[in-house]
PDB file of C-alpha atoms and ligand atoms in Angstrom:
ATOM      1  CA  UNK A   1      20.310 -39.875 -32.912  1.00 43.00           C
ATOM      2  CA  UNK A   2      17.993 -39.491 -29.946  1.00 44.00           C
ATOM      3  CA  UNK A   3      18.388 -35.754 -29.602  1.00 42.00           C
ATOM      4  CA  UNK A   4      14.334 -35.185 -28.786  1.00 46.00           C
ATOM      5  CA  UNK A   5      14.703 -37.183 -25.347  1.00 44.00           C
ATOM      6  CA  UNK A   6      17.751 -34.821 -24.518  1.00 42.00           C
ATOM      7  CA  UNK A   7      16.148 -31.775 -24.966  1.00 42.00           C
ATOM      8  CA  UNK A   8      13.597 -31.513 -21.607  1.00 42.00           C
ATOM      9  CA  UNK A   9      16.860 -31.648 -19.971  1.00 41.00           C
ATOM     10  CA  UNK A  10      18.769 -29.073 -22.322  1.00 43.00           C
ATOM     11  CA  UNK A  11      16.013 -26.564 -21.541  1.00 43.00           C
ATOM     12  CA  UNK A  12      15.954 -26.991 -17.897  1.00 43.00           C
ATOM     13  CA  UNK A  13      19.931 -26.774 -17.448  1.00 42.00           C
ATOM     14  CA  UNK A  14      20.355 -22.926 -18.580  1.00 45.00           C
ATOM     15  CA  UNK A  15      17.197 -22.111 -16.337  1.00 45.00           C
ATOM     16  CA  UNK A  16      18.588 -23.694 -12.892  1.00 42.00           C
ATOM     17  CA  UNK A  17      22.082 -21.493 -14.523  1.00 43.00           C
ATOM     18  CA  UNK A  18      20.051 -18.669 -14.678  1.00 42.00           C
ATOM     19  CA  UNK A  19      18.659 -18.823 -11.406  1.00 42.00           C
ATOM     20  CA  UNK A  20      22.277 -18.943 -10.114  1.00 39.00           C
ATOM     21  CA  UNK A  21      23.566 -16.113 -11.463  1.00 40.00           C
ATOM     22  CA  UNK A  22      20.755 -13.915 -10.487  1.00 41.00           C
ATOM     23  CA  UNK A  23      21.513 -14.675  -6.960  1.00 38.00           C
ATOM     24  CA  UNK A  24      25.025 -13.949  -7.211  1.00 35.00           C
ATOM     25  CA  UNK A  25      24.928 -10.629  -9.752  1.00 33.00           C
ATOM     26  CA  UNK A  26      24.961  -7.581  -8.645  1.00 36.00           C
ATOM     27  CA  UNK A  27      22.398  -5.280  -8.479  1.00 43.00           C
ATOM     28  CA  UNK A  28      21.809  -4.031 -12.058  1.00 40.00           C
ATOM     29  CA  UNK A  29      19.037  -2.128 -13.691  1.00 54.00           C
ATOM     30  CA  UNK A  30      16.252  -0.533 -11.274  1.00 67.00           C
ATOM     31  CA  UNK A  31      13.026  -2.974 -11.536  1.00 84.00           C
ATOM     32  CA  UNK A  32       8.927  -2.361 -10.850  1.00 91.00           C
ATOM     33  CA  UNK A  33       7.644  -3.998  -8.137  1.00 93.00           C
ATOM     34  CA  UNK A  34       4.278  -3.953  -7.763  1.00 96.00           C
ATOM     35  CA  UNK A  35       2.153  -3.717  -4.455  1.00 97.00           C
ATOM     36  CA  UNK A  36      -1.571  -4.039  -3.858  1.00 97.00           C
ATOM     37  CA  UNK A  37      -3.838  -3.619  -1.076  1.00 97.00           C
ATOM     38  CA  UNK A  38      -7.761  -3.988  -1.009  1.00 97.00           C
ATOM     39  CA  UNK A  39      -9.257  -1.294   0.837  1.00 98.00           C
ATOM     40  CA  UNK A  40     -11.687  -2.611   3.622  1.00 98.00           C
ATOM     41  CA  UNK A  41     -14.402  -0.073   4.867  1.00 98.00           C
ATOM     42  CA  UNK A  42     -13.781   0.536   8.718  1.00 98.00           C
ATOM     43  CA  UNK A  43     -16.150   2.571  10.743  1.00 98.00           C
ATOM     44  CA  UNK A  44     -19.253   1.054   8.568  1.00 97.00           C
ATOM     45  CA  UNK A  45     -18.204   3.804   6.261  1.00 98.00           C
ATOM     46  CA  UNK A  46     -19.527   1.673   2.870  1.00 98.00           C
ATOM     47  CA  UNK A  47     -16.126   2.743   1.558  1.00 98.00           C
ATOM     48  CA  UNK A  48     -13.933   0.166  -0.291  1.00 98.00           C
ATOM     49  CA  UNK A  49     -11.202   0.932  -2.912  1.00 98.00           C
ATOM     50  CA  UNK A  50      -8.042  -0.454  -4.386  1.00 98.00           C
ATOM     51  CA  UNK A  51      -4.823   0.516  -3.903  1.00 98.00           C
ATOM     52  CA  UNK A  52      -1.251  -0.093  -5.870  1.00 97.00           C
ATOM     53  CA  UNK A  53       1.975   1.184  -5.354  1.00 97.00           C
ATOM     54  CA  UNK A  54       4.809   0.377  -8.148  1.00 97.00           C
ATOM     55  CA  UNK A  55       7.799   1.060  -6.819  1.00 96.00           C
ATOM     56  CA  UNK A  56      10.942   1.713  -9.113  1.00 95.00           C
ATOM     57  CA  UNK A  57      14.084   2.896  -7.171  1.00 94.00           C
ATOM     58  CA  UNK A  58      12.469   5.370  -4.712  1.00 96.00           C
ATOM     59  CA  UNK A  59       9.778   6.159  -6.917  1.00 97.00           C
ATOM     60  CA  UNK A  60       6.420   4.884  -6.913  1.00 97.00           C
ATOM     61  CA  UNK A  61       3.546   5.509  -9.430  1.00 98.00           C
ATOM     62  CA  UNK A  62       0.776   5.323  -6.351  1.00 98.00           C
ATOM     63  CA  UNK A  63      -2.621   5.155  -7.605  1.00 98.00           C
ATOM     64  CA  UNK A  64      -6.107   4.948  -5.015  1.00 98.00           C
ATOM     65  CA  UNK A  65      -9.517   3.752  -6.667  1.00 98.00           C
ATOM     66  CA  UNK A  66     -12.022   4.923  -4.076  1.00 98.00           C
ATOM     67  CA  UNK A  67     -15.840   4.184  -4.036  1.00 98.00           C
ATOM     68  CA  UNK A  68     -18.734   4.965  -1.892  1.00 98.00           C
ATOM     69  CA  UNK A  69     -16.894   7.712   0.452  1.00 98.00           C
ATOM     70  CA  UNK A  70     -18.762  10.832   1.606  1.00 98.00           C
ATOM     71  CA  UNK A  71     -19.762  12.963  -1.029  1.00 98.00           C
ATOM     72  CA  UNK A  72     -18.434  16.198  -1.900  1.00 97.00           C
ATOM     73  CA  UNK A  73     -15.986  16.209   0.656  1.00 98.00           C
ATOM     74  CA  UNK A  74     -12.144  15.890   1.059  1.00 98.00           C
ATOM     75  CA  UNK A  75     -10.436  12.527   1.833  1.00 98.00           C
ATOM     76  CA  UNK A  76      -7.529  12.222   3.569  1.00 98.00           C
ATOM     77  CA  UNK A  77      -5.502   9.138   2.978  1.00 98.00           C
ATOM     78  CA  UNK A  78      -2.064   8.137   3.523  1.00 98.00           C
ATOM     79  CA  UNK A  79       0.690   5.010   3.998  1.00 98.00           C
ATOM     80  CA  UNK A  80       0.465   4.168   7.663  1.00 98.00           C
ATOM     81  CA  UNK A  81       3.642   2.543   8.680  1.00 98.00           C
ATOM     82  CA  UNK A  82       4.306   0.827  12.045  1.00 93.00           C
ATOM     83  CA  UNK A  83       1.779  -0.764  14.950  1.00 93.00           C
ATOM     84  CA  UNK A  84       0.993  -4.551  13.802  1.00 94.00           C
ATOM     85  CA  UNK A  85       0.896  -3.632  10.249  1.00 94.00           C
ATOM     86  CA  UNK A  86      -2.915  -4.386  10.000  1.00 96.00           C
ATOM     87  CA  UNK A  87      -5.967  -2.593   9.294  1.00 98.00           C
ATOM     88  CA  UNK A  88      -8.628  -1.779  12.366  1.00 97.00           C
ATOM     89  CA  UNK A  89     -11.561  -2.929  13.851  1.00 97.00           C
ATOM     90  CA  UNK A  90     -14.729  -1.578  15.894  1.00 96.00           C
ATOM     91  CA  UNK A  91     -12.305  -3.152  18.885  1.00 97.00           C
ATOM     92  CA  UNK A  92     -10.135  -0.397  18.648  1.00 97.00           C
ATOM     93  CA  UNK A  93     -12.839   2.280  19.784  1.00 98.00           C
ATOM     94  CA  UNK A  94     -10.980   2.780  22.719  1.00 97.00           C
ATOM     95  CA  UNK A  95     -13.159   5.306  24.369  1.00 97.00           C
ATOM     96  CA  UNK A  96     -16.392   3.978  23.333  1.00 97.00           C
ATOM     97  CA  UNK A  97     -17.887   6.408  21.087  1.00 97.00           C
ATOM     98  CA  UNK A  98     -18.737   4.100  18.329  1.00 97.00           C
ATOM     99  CA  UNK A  99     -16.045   5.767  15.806  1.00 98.00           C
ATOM    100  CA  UNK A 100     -12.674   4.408  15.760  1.00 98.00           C
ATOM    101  CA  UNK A 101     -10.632   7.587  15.203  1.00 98.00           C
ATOM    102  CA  UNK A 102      -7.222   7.770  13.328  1.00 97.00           C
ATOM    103  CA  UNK A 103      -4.955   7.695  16.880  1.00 97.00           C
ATOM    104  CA  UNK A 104      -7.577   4.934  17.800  1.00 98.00           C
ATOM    105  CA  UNK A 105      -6.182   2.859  15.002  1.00 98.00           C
ATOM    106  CA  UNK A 106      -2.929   3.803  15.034  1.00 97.00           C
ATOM    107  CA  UNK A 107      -1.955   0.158  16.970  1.00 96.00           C
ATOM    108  CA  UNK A 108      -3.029  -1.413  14.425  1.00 97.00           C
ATOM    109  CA  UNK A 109      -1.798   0.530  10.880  1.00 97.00           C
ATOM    110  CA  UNK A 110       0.769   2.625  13.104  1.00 97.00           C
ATOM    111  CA  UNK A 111       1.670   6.335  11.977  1.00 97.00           C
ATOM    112  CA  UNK A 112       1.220   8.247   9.157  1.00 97.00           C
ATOM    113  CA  UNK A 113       4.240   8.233   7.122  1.00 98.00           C
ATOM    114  CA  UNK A 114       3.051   9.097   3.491  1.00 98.00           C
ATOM    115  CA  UNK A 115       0.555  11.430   2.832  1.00 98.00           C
ATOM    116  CA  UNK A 116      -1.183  10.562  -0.026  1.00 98.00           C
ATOM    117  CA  UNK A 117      -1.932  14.770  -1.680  1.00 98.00           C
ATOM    118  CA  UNK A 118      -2.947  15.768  -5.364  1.00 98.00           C
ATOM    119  CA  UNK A 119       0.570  18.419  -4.963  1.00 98.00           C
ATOM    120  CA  UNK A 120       2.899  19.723  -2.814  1.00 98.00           C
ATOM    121  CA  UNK A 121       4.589  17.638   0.417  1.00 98.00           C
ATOM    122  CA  UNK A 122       3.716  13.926   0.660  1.00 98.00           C
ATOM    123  CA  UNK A 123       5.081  13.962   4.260  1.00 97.00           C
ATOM    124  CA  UNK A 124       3.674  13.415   7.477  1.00 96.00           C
ATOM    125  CA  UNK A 125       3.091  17.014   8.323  1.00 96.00           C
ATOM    126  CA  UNK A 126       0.687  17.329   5.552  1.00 97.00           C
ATOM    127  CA  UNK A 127      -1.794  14.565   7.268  1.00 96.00           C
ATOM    128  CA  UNK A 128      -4.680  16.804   7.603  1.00 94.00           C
ATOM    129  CA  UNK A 129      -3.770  18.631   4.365  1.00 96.00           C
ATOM    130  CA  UNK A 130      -7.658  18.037   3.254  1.00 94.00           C
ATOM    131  CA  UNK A 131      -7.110  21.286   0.506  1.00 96.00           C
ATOM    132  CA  UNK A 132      -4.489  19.236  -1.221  1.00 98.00           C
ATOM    133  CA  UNK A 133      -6.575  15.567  -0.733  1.00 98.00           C
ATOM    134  CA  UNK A 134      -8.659  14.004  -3.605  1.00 98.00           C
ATOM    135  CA  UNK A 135     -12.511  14.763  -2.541  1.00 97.00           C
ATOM    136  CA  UNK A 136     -15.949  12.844  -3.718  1.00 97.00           C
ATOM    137  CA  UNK A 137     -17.920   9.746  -3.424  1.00 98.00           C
ATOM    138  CA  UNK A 138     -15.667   7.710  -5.786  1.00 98.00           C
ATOM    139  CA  UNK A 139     -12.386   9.183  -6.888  1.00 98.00           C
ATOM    140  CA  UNK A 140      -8.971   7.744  -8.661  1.00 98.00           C
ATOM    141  CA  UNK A 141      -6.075   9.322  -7.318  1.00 98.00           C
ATOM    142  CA  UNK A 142      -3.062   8.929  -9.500  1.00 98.00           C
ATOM    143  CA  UNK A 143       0.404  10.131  -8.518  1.00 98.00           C
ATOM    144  CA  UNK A 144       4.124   9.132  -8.273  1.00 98.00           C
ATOM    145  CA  UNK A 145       6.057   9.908  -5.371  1.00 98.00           C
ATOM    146  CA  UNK A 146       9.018   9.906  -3.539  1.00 97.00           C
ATOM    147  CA  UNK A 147       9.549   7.078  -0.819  1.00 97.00           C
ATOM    148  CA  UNK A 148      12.355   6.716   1.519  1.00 97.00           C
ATOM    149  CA  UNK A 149      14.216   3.449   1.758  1.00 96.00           C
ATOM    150  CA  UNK A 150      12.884   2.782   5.412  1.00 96.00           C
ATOM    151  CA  UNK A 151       9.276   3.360   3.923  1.00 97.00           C
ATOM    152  CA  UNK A 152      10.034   1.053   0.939  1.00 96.00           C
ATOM    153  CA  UNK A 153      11.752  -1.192   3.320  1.00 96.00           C
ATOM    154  CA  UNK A 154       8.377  -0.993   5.430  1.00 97.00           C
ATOM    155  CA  UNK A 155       5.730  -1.748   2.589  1.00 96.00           C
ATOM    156  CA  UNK A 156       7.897  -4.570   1.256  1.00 94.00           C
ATOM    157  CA  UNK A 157       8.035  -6.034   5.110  1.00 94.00           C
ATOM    158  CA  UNK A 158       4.018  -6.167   4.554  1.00 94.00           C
ATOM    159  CA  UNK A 159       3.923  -3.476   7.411  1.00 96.00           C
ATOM    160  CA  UNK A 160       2.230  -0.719   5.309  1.00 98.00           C
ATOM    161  CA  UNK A 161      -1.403   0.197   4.590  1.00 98.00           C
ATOM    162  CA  UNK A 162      -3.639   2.557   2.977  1.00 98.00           C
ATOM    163  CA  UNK A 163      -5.658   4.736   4.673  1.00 98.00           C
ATOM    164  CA  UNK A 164      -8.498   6.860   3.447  1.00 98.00           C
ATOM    165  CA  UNK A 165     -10.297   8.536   5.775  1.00 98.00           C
ATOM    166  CA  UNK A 166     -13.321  10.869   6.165  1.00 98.00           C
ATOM    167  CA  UNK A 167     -16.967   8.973   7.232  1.00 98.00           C
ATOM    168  CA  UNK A 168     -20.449  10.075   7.717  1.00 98.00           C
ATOM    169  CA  UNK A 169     -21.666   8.338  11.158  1.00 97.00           C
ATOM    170  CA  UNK A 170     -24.793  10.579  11.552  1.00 97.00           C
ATOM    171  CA  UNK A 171     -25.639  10.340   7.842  1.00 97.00           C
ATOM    172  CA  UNK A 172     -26.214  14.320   7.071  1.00 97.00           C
ATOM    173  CA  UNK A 173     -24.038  13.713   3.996  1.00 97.00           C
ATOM    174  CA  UNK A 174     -21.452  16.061   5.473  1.00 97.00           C
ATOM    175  CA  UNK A 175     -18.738  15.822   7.603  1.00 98.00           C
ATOM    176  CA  UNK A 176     -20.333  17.408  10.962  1.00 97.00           C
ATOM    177  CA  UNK A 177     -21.019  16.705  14.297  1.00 96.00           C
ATOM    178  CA  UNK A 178     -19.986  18.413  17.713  1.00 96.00           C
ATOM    179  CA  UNK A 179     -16.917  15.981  18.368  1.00 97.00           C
ATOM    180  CA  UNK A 180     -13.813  17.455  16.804  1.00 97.00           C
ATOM    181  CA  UNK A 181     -11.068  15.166  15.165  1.00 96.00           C
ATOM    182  CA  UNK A 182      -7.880  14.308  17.854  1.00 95.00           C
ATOM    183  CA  UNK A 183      -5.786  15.284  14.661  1.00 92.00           C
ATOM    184  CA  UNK A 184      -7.255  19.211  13.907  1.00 92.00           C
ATOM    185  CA  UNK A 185      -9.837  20.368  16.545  1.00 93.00           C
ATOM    186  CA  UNK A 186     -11.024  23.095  13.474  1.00 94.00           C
ATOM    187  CA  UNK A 187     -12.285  19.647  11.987  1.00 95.00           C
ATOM    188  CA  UNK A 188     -15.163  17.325  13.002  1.00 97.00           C
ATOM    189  CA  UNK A 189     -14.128  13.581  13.872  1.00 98.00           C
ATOM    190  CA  UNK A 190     -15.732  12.574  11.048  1.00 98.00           C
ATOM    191  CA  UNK A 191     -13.488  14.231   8.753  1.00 97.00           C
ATOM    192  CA  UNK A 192     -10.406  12.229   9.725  1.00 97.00           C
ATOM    193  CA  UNK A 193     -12.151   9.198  10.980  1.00 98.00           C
ATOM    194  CA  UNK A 194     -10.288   6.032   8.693  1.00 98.00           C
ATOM    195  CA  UNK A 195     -13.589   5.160   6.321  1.00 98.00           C
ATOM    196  CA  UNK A 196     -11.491   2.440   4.202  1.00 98.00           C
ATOM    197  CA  UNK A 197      -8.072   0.634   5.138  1.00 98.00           C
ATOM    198  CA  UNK A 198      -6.110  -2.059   3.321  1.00 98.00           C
ATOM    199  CA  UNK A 199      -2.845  -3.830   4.154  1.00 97.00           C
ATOM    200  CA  UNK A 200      -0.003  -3.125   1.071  1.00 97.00           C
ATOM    201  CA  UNK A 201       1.377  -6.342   0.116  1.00 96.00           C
ATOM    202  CA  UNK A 202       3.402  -7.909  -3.186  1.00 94.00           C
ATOM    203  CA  UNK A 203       0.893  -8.032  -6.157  1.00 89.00           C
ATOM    204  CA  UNK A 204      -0.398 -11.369  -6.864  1.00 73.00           C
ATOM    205  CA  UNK A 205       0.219 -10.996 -11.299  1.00 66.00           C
ATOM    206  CA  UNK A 206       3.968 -10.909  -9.953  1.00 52.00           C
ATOM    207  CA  UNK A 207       5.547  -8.338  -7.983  1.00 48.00           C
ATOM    208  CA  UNK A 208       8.004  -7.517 -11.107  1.00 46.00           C
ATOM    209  CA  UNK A 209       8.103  -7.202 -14.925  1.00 44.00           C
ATOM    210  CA  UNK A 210       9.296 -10.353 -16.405  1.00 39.00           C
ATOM    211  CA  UNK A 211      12.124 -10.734 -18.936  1.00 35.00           C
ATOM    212  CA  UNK A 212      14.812  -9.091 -16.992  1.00 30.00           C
ATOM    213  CA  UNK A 213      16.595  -8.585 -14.086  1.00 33.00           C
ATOM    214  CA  UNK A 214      16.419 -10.807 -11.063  1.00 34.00           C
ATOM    215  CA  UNK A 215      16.913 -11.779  -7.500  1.00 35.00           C
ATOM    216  CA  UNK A 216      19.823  -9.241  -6.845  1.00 34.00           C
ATOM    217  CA  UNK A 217      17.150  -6.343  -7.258  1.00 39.00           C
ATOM    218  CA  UNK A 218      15.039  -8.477  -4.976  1.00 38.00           C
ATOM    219  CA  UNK A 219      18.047  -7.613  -2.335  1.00 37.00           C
ATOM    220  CA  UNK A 220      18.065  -4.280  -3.030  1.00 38.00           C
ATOM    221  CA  UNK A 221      15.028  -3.400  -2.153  1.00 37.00           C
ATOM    222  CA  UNK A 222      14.784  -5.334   0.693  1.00 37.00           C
ATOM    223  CA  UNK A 223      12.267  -8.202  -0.486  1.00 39.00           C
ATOM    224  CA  UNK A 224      13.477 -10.903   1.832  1.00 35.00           C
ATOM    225  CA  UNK A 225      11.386 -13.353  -1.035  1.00 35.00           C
ATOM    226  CA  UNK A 226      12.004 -16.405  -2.122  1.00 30.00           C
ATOM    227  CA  UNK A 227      12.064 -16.816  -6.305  1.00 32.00           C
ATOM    228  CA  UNK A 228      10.834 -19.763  -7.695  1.00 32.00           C
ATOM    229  CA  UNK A 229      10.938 -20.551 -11.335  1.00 31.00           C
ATOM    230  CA  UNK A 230       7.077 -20.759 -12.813  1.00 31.00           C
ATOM    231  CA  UNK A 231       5.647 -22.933 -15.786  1.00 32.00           C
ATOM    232  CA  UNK A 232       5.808 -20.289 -18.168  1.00 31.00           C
ATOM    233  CA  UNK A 233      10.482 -19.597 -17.143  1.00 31.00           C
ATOM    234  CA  UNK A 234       8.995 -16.420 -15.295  1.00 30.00           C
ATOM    235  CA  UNK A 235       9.692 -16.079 -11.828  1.00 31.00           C
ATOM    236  CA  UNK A 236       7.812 -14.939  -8.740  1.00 32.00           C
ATOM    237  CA  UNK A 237       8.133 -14.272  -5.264  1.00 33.00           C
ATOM    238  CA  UNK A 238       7.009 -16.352  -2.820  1.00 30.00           C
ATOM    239  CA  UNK A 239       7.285 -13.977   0.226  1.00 34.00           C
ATOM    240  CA  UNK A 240       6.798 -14.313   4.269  1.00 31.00           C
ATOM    241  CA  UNK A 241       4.863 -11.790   5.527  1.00 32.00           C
ATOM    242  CA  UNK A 242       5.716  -9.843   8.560  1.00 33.00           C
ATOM    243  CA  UNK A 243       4.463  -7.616  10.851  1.00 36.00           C
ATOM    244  CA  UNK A 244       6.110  -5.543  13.230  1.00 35.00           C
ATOM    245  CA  UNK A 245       5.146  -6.301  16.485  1.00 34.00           C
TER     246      UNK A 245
HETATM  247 CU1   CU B   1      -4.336   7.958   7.427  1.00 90.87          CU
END
């Protein structure tokens, strides 16, 4: 009996199956999806950080590694939604000042649609909530959330990024300065000014735990992905990104 030659092709039969039925069953069990983002300093802030947001259902287990951010003082950060889905540059200092300010950016990383606070409200109204934002040089902010499906919907469209704001233009190690922030007049620019920015998108290590579930959870979520069997029988998602325009 040959049975050896036979069995490359017995093992890749139940895999094509596989990816069959995935496609065609129903949404089952809620799965992780994982996004990342690599916080860029903007405003020559010095700030960089990482960002990930695992997203189970309409939950997501957000966490914010921040380093080199103004000491001793409250950051604001949040999800911007919306605009081009991209993080700022010194071209968006619209009025010239040398700062690009948080409506200043706002065509590029949109509105704020998740604020990113230790307790309390996560929405939009709590922006400028700086009593309720993670504060310090270099922080790790760790919380899980609720997200709506349009924000889900948003992030997985690669049309969400993380914002952390708060910069030190004059160098005083404070926030200070006579301009006032467009966002809270009681607050200097500085204070809401974006210092670090990254665009969310799927995590490269796989946007989803392997070993179960499959494309159908892809749907209902919203990943418009493409699965593609790997070496190993895992799968990941090879996905278009897409900004809104
Ligand atoms: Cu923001």
């Amino acid at each position: 009996m040959n049975t050896r030659k036979l069995a490359p092709l017995a093992m890749a039969l139940p895999l094509g199956l596989s990816m069959g039925l995935f496609a065609a069953t129903p949404a089952s069990a809620a799965e992780t999806w994982t996004f990342q983002s690599n916080l860029g300093q903007v405003n020559d802030s010095g700030t960089t950080g990482q960002a990930w947001v695992e997203v189970e259902g309409n939950t997501a287990d957000i966490t914010v590694n921040v380093s080199g951010a103004v000491a001793d003082s409250p950051h604001a950060q949040h999800i911007h939604i919306g605009g081009q889905g991209v993080c700022p540059t010194m071209e968006n200092d619209d009025n010239g000042d040398g700062i690009v300010s948080t409506p200043e950016g706002q065509s590029s990383y949109g509105g704020v649609k998740v604020s990113l606070t230790t307790e309390g409200a996560t929405g939009a109204d709590s922006a400028v909530a700086v009593e309720r934002m993670p504060s310090g040089a270099g922080y790790t902010y760790e919380r899980s959330v609720e997200l709506s499906d349009d924000v889900i919907q948003n992030i997985s469209d690669g049309a969400a990024s993380v914002v952390v704001h708060g910069i030190d233009a004059n160098g005083d190690g404070k926030y200070s300065g006579d301009a006032k922030s467009p966002l809270n007049e009681e607050l200097p620019l500085e204070a809401t000014a974006p210092a670090a920015c990254g665009e969310l998108a799927l995590s490269p290590e796989g946007g989803m735990e392997t070993g179960k579930g499959g494309m159908a959870d892809a749907g209902m979520i919203g990943l418009g992905g493409v699965l593609a069997a790997t070496a190993a029988g895992g799968f990941v998602v090879a996905r278009r990104l897409s900004h809104n325009s």
